[in-house]
Structures are given as C-alpha cells and as structure tokens.
mmCIF file of C-alpha atoms in Angstrom:
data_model
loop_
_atom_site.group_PDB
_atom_site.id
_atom_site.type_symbol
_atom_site.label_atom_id
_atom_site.label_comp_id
_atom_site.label_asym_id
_atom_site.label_seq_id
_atom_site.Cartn_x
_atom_site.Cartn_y
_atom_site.Cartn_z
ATOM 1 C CA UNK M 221 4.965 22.051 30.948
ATOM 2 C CA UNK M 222 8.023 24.493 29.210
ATOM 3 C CA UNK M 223 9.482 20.608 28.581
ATOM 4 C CA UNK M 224 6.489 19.425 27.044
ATOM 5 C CA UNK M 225 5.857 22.065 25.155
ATOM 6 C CA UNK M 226 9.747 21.918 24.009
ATOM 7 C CA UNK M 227 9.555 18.721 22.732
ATOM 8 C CA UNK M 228 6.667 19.852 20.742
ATOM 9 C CA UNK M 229 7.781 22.251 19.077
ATOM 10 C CA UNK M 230 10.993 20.235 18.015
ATOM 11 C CA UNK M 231 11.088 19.844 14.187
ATOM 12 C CA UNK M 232 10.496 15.605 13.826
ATOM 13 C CA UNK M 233 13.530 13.752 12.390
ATOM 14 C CA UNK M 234 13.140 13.698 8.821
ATOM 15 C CA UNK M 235 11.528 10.565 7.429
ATOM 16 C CA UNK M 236 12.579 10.047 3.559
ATOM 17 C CA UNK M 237 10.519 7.364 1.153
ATOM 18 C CA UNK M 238 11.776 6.022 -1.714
ATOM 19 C CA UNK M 239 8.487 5.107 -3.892
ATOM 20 C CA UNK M 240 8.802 2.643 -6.767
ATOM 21 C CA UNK M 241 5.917 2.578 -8.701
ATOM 22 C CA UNK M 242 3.917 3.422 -12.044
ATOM 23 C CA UNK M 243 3.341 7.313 -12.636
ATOM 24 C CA UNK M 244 0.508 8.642 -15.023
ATOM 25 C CA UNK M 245 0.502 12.343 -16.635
ATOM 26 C CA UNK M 246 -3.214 12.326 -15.844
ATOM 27 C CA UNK M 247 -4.909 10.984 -12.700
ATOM 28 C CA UNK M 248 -4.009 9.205 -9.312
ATOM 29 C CA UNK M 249 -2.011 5.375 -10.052
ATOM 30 C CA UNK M 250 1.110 4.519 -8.326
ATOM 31 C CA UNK M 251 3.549 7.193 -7.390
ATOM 32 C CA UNK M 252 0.939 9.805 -7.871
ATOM 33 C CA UNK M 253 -1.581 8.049 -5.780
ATOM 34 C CA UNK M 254 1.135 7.673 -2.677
ATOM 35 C CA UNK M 255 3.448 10.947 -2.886
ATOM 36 C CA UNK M 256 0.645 13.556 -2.042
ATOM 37 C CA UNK M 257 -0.779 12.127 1.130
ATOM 38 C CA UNK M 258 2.881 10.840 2.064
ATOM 39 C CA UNK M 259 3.957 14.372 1.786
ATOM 40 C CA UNK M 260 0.957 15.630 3.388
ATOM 41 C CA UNK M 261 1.358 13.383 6.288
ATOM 42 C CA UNK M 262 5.275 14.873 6.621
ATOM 43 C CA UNK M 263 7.708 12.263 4.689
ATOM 44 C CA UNK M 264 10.089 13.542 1.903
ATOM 45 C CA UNK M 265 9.272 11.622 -1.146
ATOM 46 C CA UNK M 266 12.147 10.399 -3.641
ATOM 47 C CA UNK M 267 10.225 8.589 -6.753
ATOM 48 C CA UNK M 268 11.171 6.460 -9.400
ATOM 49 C CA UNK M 269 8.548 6.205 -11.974
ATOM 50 C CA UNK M 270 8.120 2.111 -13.390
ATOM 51 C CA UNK M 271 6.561 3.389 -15.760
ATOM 52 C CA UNK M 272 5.284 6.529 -17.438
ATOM 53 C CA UNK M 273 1.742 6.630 -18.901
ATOM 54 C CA UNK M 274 -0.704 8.879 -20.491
ATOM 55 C CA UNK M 275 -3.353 7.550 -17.636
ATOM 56 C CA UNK M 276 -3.994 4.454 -16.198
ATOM 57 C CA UNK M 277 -4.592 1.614 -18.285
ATOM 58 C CA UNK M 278 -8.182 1.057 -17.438
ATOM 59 C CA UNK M 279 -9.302 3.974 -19.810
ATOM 60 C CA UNK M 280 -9.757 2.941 -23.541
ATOM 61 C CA UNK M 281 -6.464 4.160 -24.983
ATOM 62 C CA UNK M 282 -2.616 4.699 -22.724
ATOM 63 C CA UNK M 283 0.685 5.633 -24.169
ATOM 64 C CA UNK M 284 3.695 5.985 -22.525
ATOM 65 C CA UNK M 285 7.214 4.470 -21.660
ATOM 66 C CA UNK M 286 8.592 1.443 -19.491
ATOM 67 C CA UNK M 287 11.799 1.707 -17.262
ATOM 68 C CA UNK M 288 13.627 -1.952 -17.217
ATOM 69 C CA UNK M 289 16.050 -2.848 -14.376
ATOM 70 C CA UNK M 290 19.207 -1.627 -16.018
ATOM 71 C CA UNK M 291 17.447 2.191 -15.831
ATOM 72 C CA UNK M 292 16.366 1.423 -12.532
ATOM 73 C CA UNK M 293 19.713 0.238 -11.686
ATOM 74 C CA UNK M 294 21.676 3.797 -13.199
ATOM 75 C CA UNK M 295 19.052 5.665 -11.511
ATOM 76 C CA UNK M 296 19.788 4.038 -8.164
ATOM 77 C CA UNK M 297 23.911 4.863 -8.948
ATOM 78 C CA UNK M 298 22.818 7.840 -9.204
ATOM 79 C CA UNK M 299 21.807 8.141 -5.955
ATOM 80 C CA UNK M 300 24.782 6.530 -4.092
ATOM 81 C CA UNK M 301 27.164 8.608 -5.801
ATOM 82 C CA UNK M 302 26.168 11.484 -4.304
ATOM 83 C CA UNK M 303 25.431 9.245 -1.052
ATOM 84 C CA UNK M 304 22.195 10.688 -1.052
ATOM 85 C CA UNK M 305 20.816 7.171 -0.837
ATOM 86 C CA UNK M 306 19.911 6.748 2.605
ATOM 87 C CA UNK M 307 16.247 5.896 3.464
ATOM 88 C CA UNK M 308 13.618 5.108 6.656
ATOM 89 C CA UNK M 309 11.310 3.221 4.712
ATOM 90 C CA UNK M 310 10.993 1.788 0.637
ATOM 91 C CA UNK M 311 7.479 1.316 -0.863
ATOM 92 C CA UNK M 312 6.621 -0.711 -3.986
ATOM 93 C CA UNK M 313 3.786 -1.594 -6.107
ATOM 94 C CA UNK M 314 2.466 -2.548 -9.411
ATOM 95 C CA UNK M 315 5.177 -4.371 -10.921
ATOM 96 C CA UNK M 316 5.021 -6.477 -14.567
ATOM 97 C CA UNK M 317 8.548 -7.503 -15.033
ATOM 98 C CA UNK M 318 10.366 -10.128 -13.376
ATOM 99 C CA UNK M 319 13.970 -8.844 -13.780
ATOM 100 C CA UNK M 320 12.830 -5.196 -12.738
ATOM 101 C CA UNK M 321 11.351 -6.755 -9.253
ATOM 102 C CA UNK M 322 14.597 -9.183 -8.816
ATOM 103 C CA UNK M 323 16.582 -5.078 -9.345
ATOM 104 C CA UNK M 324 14.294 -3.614 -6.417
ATOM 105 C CA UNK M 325 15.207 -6.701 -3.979
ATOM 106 C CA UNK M 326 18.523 -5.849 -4.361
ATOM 107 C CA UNK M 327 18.105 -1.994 -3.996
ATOM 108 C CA UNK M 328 16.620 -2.846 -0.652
ATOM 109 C CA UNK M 329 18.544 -5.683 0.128
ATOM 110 C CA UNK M 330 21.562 -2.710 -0.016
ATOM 111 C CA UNK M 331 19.382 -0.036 1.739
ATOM 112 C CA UNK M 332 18.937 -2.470 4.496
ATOM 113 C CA UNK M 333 22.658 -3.065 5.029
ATOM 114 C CA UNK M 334 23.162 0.631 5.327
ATOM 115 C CA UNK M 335 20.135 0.999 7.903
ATOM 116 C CA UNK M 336 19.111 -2.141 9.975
ATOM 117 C CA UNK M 337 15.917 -0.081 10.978
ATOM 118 C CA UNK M 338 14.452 0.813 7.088
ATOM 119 C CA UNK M 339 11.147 -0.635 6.702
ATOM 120 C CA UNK M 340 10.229 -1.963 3.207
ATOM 121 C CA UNK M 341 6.055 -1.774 2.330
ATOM 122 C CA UNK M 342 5.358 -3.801 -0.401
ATOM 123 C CA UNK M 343 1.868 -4.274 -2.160
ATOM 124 C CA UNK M 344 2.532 -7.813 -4.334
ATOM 125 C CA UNK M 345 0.060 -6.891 -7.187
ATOM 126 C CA UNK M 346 -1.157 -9.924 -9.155
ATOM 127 C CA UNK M 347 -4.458 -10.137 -9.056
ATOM 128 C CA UNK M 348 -7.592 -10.360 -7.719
ATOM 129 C CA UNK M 349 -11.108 -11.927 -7.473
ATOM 130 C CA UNK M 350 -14.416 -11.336 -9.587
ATOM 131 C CA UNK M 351 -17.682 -13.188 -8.570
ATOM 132 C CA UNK M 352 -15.733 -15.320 -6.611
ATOM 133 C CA UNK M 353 -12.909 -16.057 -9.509
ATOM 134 C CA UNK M 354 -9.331 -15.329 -8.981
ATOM 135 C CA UNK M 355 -7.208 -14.264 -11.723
ATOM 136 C CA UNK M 356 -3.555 -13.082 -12.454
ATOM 137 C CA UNK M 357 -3.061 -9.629 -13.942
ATOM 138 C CA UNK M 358 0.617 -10.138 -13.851
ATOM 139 C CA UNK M 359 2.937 -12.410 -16.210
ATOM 140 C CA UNK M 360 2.428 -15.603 -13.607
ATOM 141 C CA UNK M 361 6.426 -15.751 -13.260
ATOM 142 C CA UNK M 362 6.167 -13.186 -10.881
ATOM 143 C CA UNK M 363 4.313 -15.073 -8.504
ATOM 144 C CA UNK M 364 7.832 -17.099 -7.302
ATOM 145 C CA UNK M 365 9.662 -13.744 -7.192
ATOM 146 C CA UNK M 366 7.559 -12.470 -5.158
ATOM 147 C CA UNK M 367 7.178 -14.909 -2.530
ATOM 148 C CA UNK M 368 11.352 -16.605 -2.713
ATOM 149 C CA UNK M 369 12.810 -13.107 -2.989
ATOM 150 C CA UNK M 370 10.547 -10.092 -2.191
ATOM 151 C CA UNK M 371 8.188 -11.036 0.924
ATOM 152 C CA UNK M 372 11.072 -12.597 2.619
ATOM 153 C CA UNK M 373 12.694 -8.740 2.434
ATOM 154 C CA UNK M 374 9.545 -7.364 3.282
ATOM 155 C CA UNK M 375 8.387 -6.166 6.569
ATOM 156 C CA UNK M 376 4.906 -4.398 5.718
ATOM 157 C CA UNK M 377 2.816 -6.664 2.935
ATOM 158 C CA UNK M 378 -0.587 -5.323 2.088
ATOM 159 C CA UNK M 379 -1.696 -7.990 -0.353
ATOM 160 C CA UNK M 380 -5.422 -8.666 -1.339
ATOM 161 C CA UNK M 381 -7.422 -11.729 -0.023
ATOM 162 C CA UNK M 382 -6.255 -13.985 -3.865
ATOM 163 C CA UNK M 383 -2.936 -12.647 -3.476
ATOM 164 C CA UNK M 384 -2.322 -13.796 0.146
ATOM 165 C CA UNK M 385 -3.895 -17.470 -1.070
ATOM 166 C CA UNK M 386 -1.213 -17.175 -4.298
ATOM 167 C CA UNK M 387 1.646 -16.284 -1.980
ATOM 168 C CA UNK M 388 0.954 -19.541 0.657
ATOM 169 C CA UNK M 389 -0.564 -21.770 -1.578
ATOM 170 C CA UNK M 390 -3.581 -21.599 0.826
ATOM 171 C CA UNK M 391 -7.729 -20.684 0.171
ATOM 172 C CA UNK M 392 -9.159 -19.030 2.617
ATOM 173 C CA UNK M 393 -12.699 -19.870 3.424
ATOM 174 C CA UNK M 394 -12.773 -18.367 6.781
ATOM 175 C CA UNK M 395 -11.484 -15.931 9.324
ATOM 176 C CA UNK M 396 -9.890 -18.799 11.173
ATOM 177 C CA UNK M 397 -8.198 -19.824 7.611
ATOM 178 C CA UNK M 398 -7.173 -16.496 7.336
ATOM 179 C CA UNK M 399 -5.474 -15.467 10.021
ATOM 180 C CA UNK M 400 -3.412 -18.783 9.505
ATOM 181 C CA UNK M 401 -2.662 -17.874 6.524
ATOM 182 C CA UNK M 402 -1.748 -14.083 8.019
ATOM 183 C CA UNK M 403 0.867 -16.721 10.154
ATOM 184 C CA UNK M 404 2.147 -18.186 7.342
ATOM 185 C CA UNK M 405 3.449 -14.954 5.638
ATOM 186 C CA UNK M 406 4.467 -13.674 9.189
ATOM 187 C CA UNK M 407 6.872 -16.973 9.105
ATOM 188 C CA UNK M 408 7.904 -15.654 5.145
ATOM 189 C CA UNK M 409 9.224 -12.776 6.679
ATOM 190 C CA UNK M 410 6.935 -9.524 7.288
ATOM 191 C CA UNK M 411 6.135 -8.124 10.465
ATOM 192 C CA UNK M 412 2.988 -6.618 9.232
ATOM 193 C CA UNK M 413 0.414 -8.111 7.179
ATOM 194 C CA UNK M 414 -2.587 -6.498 5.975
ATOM 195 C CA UNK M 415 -4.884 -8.538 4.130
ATOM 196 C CA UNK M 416 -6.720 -5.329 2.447
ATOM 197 C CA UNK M 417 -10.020 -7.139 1.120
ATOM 198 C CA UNK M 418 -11.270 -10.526 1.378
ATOM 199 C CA UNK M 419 -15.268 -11.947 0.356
ATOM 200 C CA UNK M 420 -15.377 -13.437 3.535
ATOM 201 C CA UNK M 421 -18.819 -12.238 5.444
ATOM 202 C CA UNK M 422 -19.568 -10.071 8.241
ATOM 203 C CA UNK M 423 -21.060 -9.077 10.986
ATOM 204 C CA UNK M 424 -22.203 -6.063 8.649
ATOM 205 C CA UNK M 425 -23.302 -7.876 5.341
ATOM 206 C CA UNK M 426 -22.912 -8.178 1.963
ATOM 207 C CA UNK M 427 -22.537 -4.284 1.793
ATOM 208 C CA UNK M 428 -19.283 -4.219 3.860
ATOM 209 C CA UNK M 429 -15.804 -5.404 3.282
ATOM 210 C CA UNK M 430 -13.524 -6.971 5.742
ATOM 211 C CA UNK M 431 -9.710 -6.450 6.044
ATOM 212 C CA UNK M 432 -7.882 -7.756 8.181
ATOM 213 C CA UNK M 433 -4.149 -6.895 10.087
ATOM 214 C CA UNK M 434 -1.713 -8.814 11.917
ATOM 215 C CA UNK M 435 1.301 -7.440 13.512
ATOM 216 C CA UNK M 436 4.051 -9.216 15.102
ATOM 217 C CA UNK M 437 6.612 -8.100 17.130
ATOM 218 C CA UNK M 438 9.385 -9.788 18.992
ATOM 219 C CA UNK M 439 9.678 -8.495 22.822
ATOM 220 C CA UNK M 440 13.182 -7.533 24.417
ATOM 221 C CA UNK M 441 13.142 -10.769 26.304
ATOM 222 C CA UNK M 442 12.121 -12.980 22.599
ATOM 223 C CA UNK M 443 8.862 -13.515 23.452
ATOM 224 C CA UNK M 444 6.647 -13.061 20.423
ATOM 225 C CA UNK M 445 3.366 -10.810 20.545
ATOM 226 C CA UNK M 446 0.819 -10.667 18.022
ATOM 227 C CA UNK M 447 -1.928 -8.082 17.648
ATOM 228 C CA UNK M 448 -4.944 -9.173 15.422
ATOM 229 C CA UNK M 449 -7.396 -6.505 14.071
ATOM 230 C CA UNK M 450 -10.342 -6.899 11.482
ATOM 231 C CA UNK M 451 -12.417 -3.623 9.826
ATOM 232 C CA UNK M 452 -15.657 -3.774 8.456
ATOM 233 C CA UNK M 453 -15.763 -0.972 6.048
ATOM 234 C CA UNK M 454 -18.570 0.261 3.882
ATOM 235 C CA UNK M 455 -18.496 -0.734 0.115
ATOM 236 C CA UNK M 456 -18.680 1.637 -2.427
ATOM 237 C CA UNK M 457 -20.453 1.216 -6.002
ATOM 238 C CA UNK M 458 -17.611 1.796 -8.557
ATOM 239 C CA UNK M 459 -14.503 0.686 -9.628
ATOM 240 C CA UNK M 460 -11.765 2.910 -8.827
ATOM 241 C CA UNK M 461 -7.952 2.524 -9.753
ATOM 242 C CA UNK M 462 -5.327 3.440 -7.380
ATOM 243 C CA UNK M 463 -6.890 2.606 -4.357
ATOM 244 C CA UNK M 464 -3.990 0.101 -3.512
ATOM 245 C CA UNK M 465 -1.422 2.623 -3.828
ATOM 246 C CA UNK M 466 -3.183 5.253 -1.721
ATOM 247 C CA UNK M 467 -4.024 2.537 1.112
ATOM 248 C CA UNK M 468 -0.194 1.252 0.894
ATOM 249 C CA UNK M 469 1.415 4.590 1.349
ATOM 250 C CA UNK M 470 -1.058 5.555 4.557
ATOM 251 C CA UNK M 471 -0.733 2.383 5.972
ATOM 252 C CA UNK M 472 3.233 2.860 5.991
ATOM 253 C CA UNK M 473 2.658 7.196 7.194
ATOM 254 C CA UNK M 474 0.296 6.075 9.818
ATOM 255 C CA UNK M 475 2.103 2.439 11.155
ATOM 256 C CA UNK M 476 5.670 5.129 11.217
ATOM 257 C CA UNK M 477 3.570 7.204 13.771
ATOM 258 C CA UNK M 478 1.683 4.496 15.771
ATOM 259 C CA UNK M 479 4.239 1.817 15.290
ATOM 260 C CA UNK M 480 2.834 -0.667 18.239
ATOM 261 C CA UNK M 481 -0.685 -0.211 17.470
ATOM 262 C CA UNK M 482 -1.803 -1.578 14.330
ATOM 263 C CA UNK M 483 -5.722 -0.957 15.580
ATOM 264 C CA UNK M 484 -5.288 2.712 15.169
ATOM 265 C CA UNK M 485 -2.901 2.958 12.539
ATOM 266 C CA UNK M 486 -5.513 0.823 10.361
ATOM 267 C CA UNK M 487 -8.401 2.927 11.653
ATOM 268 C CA UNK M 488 -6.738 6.298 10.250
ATOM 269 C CA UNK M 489 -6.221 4.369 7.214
ATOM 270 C CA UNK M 490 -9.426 3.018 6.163
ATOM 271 C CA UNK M 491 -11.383 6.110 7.417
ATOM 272 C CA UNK M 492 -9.004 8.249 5.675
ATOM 273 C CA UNK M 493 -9.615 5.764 2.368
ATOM 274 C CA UNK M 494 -13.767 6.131 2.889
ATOM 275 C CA UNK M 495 -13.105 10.078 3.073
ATOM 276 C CA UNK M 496 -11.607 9.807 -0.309
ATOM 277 C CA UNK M 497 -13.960 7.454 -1.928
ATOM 278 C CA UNK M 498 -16.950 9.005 -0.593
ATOM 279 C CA UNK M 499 -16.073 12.405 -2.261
ATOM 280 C CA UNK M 500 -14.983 10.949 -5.176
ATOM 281 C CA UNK M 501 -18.114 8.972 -6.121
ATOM 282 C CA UNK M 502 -20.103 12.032 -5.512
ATOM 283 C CA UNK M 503 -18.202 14.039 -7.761
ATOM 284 C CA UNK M 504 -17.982 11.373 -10.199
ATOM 285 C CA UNK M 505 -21.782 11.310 -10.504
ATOM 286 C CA UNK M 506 -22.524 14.712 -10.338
ATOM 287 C CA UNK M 507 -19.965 14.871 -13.428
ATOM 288 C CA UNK M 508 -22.039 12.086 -14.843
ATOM 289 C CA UNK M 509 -25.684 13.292 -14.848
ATOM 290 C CA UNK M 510 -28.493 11.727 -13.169
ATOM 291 C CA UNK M 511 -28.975 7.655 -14.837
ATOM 292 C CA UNK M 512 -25.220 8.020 -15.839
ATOM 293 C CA UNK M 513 -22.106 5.794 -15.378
ATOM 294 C CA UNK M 514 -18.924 7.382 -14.409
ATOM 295 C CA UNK M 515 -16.483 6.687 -16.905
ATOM 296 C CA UNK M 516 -12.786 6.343 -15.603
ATOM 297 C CA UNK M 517 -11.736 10.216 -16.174
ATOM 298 C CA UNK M 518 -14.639 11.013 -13.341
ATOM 299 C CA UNK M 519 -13.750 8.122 -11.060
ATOM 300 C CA UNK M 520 -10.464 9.453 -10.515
ATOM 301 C CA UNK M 521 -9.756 9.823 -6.747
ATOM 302 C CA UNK M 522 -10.313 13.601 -5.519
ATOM 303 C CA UNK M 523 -6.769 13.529 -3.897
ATOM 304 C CA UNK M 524 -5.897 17.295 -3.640
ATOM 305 C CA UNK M 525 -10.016 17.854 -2.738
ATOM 306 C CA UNK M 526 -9.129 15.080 0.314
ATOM 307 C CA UNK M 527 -6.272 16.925 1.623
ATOM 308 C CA UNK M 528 -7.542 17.755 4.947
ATOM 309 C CA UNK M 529 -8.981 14.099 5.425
ATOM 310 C CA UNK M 530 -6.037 12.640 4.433
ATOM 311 C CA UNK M 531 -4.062 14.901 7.140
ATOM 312 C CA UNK M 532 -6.154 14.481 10.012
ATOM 313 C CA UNK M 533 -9.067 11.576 9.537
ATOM 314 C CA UNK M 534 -12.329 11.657 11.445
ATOM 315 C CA UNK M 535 -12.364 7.967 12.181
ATOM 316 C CA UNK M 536 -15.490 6.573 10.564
ATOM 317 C CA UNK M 537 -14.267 3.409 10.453
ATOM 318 C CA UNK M 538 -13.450 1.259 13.948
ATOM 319 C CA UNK M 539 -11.115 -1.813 13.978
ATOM 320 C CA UNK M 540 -12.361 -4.898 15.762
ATOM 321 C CA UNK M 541 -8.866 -6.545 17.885
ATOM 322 C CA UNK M 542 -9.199 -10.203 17.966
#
C-alpha cells in the first residue's frame, strides 16, 4: 500500500509541448484552441503563434499579422541558445505557406535528433468535403510538402477523410478502403492515424459521424501489431471553427497517458469533444433567440465553461475495435 500510495503522490515527469499554430485575440483557433485543455490535462505549453488575428477568419472582417519562416526560424534560436529547446512532443496545424511548413520539418527534424522518443502530432489542414465535394483551402503546393516532407516526420496524423484521400492519392468509398488507406500512411511514416471524419455510413445513420484510428506499433521481437478502432459520434447542427485544433491537442494529452490503447485514448477524446460542443451550441442559441442563427461570435467553443469535461470526460462516446 505505503508503495502505492508513494508512487502516487510522485510529481509526473514534466511533459513540455511546443504548439505551432494560428492564435486569435478573440475566440478559440489554433494555439488558443490546444493550450488550455493541454495545460489542463498537465503539459507545459511553449507556443509560437503562425499567425496573429483579430478572430478567426470565418467572421466577416480579420486583421492581424503573419510570421514567415525566417521569424519562425529566430524564434526557434532563441530557444536553443538558452538550450531551453528540449521537448516530449511538437504539435502543428493550420499552415498556408510552403516555406514556413518546410522551417517546422526542420525544427523537428532537430528536436528529434536531440530526443529519439519526441512525438510530433500533426493535423495536415487542406481541406475538406461539402455535399460530397472536396476542396483545397490551402495554396495546393502544400499538398507535396506535406506528404514528401512532413508525414514522413510525423508519428500522430489526424487528417480528415479528403485529406487522407489527398495525401495517398486514394478515395475512399468504404471502411475496407479506408483502413487501407489508414495502411498506406502507416507505410508514409506515422504510427498513429486518426482519420477524424469521413461520410462513410453507419451503423447509427445519417445523424452520426464516423472516425476512425489505427495504431501501429512494432513489438520487442519486430513483430508488427495493429489496433483498429472506429467511433460513431453524434452530429451536431452548426459549424464551429477550431474543432481540429482542440481534437489534435487531446488526442496527443490523452494517447501520452494511454499510449498502447488507442480505444480509450480516442474515447476520452471524442466524449471530451461532444462535452464541448454540446455546451457550446446551447449557449450559442440561447445567445441567439428562439428562430435565430448563431453567428460565429456565439459559436465559439465554451473552452474555459468545459474545463472540468475536458479534465476528466464522462465517456459518452464508445469506440468500436475492429
């Protein structure tokens, strides 16, 4: 018991993020979407801000300033100067320039020399379906960057169902199609691959949305194992911004404290993300008025309200393994 109870009460080993991604002044995008539950959920945070915006660009008017690789690169000198560059895990996201993404390879490309073990969760943000239509929301040169130099650095991907068929070269129709296509990107280079929505159907509906996981892991003797999970989760009614960047950053917290069991890791995730959605579509129509649309300023996640959700999840949301 006293040993148990030792161990317990041992402060963990810190666990330091660097974040590269977009911060707004107002709202929850990018750095400010993944630093609160990171640091909820225990890691030290180090962020460089991409950009800096007034507010998301989905609202009718954004101002605001964009760092290019050289800044990124001074910033990072920074940093190693003081050798106070050492990290357990790097996490990227909304990206627009190609030289700026080619900068962040080699910033983990470094890291990784340093520390064999840092993990490197990247969301490859270029686009995504409507009714059934992919399109690019990135310049499309970033599509070869991403799959020649990033993915192959990666070891956690989390890209949407258009971006997974962009990064093989691959449509996927079906589950079956999909999880070959989940093999594909394993053989690219990540570990983990989390394909975060997809219009396939299932068992559920219409009115659910299925993501699916695959992680791979090479046993002590070189044998390969590979645990398959899908999650039906409950669609909500609104368009929300962000919700990549918050699923990214507790994907990485909660695959750092169940690192063998995708299942559960994805589990806390999703139910953590319905949590979040749930209360902020409620308060985004009470803000509204009855027969009202929300407009972006009330869709914007209720992050601080989610705290406790975000800490410690009920798990609404079950993973099915395969």
């Amino acid at each position: 018991r006293a040993g148990q109870r030792s161990a317990a009460m041992e402060p963990e080993r810190e666990c330091r993020v660097l974040s590269i991604q977009s911060h707004v002044v107002r709202g929850y995008v990018g750095n400010k979407a993944a630093t609160f539950p990171l640091q909820v959920l225990g890691f030290e945070v180090d962020t460089v801000n991409s950009v800096q915006f007034s507010n998301h660009t989905g609202y009718a008017h954004w101002k605001g300033q964009v760092l290019n690789s050289d800044e990124l690169h001074e910033l990072y000198e920074g940093l190693k100067l003081n050798k106070v560059n050492q990290y357990d895990y790097v996490l990227t996201g909304y990206t627009r320039d190609t030289s700026f993404l080619a900068m962040v390879v080699d910033i983990v490309q470094e890291l990784k020399q340093q520390n064999s073990n840092l993990v490197y969760v990247c969301d490859p943000v270029m686009g995504d379906k409507w009714n059934g239509e992919g399109s690019m929301y990135v310049p499309k040169d970033l599509l070869p960057v991403y799959r020649d130099k990033v993915v192959p650095v990666a070891d956690i991907i989390t890209p949407n169902q258009f971006e997974a068929e962009l990064l093989t070269g691959r449509k996927i129709h079906t589950e079956k199609e999909a999880l070959e296509v989940m093999d594909m990107l394993h053989a690219m280079g990540p570990e983990t691959v989390v394909i975060t929505s997809s219009d396939l159907q299932g068992a559920l509906g219409n009115d659910h949305l299925i993501a699916l996981g695959s992680h791979r892991r090479t046993k002590a003797d070189g044998t390969k194992m590979t645990q398959r999970i899908r999650v039906e989760s409950p669609k909500v009614d609104a368009v929300f911004v962000g919700t990549g960047d918050l699923f990214a950053a507790m994907l990485l917290a909660w695959t750092h404290k169940h690192p063998n069991n995708l299942k559960v890791a994805c589990e806390k995730t999703v139910s953590a993300m319905q949590h979040v959605l749930q209360r902020t579509i409620k308060s985004a129509k009470a803000q509204a008025g009855e027969g009202n649309k929300p407009n972006s300023a009330q869709l914007e996640l209720r992050m601080v309200q989610s705290k406790k959700d975000i800490e410690n999840p009920e798990i609404i949301v079950k993973a099915t393994v395969l």
